[in-house]
DNA sequence: CTCGTGACTTTGT
DNA sequence: TACAAAGCCACGA
């Protein structure tokens, strides 16, 4: 559990994003847009990214990647060390990562069922 | 309330 | 397949 001050820091829609990320099954990966959509923020891929940035280890961030094309996801982390660590974590869970850091969404992409629900969370502000 | 920012996504060339 | 530009949403100052 995060510390109280850190909790207050992420006391908005970010919490829903974290819950969504924790719901990603092991051995599967999801894109930022996917996470945002399930968390109730369609088109809020950048928000999910920001949430992940401040999460700092309290969520399995290695299961979330940026979408490079229609069929592949790509690790888009700036830090080469973090990218390598993410790739190692994914491979340890059974996910095959190509040389360019690409992952086949058709195989390892997270198929969540909350896709057709289209429920929008109310804005806090 | 307005403006700038970002670990993104989609479309076009 | 790879690069460039526009669009998207929420947060913080």
Coordinates of C-alpha atoms (C1' of nucleotides) in Angstrom, one line a residue:
Chain A
X1 CA 0.0 0.0 0.0
X2 CA 1.3 3.4 -0.9
X3 CA 2.0 6.0 1.8
X4 CA -0.7 8.4 2.7
X5 CA 0.9 11.4 1.0
X6 CA 1.5 9.4 -2.1
X7 CA -2.1 8.2 -2.0
X8 CA -3.4 11.7 -2.0
X9 CA -1.2 12.5 -4.9
X10 CA -3.0 10.0 -7.1
X11 CA -6.5 10.3 -5.6
X12 CA -8.3 10.8 -8.9
X13 CA -8.9 8.8 -12.1
X14 CA -5.4 7.5 -11.7
X15 CA -6.6 5.1 -9.2
X16 CA -8.9 3.5 -11.7
X17 CA -6.0 3.3 -14.1
X18 CA -4.0 1.5 -11.5
X19 CA -6.8 -0.9 -10.8
X20 CA -7.1 -1.6 -14.5
X21 CA -3.4 -2.3 -14.8
X22 CA -3.5 -4.7 -11.9
X23 CA -6.3 -6.6 -13.6
X24 CA -4.1 -7.4 -16.6
X25 CA -3.5 -11.2 -16.4
X26 CA 0.1 -12.4 -16.2
X27 CA 1.6 -13.2 -19.6
X28 CA -0.5 -10.6 -21.4
X29 CA 0.2 -7.0 -22.2
X30 CA -2.1 -3.9 -22.8
X31 CA -1.5 -0.6 -24.5
X32 CA -1.9 2.8 -22.9
X33 CA -5.0 3.4 -24.9
X34 CA -6.5 0.1 -23.9
X35 CA -5.9 0.7 -20.2
X36 CA -7.3 4.2 -20.5
X37 CA -10.4 3.0 -22.2
X38 CA -11.1 0.3 -19.7
X39 CA -10.4 2.7 -16.9
X40 CA -13.1 5.0 -18.3
X41 CA -11.0 7.5 -20.3
X42 CA -11.4 6.8 -24.1
X43 CA -8.6 8.5 -25.9
X44 CA -6.8 9.2 -22.7
X45 CA -3.7 7.2 -23.5
X46 CA -1.5 10.0 -22.3
X47 CA -3.3 10.1 -19.0
X48 CA -2.6 6.4 -18.5
X49 CA 1.0 7.1 -19.3
X50 CA 1.2 9.9 -16.8
X51 CA -0.4 7.7 -14.2
X52 CA 2.1 4.9 -14.9
X53 CA 4.9 7.3 -14.6
X54 CA 4.0 8.4 -11.1
X55 CA 3.0 4.9 -10.0
X56 CA 6.7 4.0 -9.5
X57 CA 6.5 0.3 -8.9
X58 CA 3.1 0.0 -7.2
X59 CA 1.6 -1.5 -10.4
X60 CA 2.9 -4.0 -13.0
X61 CA 4.0 -1.2 -15.4
X62 CA 5.9 -3.7 -17.5
X63 CA 2.7 -5.1 -18.8
X64 CA 1.7 -1.8 -20.4
X65 CA 3.3 -0.7 -23.7
X66 CA 2.7 1.9 -26.4
X67 CA 1.0 0.9 -29.7
X68 CA 3.3 1.2 -32.7
X69 CA 1.0 -0.2 -35.3
X70 CA -2.3 -2.1 -35.8
X71 CA -0.7 -5.4 -35.1
X72 CA 2.2 -4.7 -32.8
X73 CA 2.9 -2.9 -29.6
X74 CA 6.3 -1.4 -28.8
X75 CA 8.1 -0.5 -25.7
X76 CA 8.3 3.3 -25.7
X77 CA 10.2 4.0 -22.5
X78 CA 12.9 6.6 -22.8
X79 CA 15.2 5.0 -20.3
X80 CA 17.1 2.2 -22.1
X81 CA 17.6 0.5 -18.7
X82 CA 13.9 0.5 -17.9
X83 CA 13.1 -0.8 -21.4
X84 CA 15.5 -3.7 -21.0
X85 CA 14.1 -4.5 -17.6
X86 CA 10.5 -4.4 -19.0
X87 CA 11.5 -6.8 -21.8
X88 CA 13.1 -9.1 -19.3
X89 CA 10.1 -9.1 -17.1
X90 CA 7.7 -9.8 -20.0
X91 CA 9.9 -12.7 -21.3
X92 CA 10.0 -14.1 -17.8
X93 CA 6.2 -14.2 -18.0
X94 CA 6.1 -16.0 -21.3
X95 CA 5.7 -13.0 -23.6
X96 CA 7.9 -13.0 -26.7
X97 CA 9.5 -9.6 -27.4
X98 CA 11.1 -9.0 -30.8
X99 CA 14.4 -7.3 -31.3
X100 CA 12.9 -3.8 -31.8
X101 CA 11.0 -4.2 -28.6
X102 CA 7.9 -5.2 -30.5
X103 CA 5.1 -7.4 -29.1
X104 CA 2.4 -9.2 -31.1
X105 CA -0.9 -7.9 -29.8
X106 CA -2.8 -10.5 -31.6
X107 CA -1.2 -13.1 -29.3
X108 CA -0.3 -11.4 -26.1
X109 CA -2.6 -8.5 -26.3
X110 CA -5.0 -8.2 -23.3
X111 CA -8.5 -9.2 -24.3
X112 CA -10.6 -7.6 -21.6
X113 CA -14.4 -8.0 -21.6
X114 CA -15.2 -4.5 -20.5
X115 CA -14.8 -3.3 -24.1
X116 CA -18.4 -3.0 -25.2
X117 CA -19.6 -1.4 -22.0
X118 CA -18.6 2.1 -22.9
X119 CA -19.1 3.5 -19.4
X120 CA -17.5 6.8 -18.8
X121 CA -16.4 7.7 -15.4
X122 CA -17.6 11.2 -14.2
X123 CA -15.1 13.9 -14.1
X124 CA -14.0 15.1 -10.8
X125 CA -13.5 18.7 -11.8
Chain B
dC1 C1' -10.4 29.8 -16.4
dT2 C1' -6.4 29.6 -19.6
dC3 C1' -1.9 27.6 -21.0
dG4 C1' 1.7 24.2 -21.4
dT5 C1' 3.0 19.4 -20.9
dG6 C1' 3.3 14.3 -21.7
dA7 C1' 6.2 6.5 -20.7
dC8 C1' 0.1 8.1 -26.5
dT9 C1' -3.0 7.1 -31.0
dT10 C1' -4.3 7.5 -35.6
dT11 C1' -3.8 8.9 -40.3
dG12 C1' -1.3 10.3 -44.3
dT13 C1' 3.0 10.3 -47.2
Chain C
dT1 C1' 8.0 -0.3 -42.7
dA2 C1' 9.3 4.3 -41.2
dC3 C1' 8.7 9.3 -40.3
dA4 C1' 5.8 13.6 -39.7
dA5 C1' 1.7 16.1 -38.2
dA6 C1' -2.8 16.6 -35.9
dG7 C1' -5.9 15.1 -32.2
dC8 C1' -7.0 13.4 -27.9
dC9 C1' -7.6 13.8 -22.3
dA10 C1' -6.3 15.1 -17.5
dC11 C1' -3.1 17.4 -14.4
dG12 C1' -0.5 21.3 -12.5
dA13 C1' 0.9 26.2 -12.5

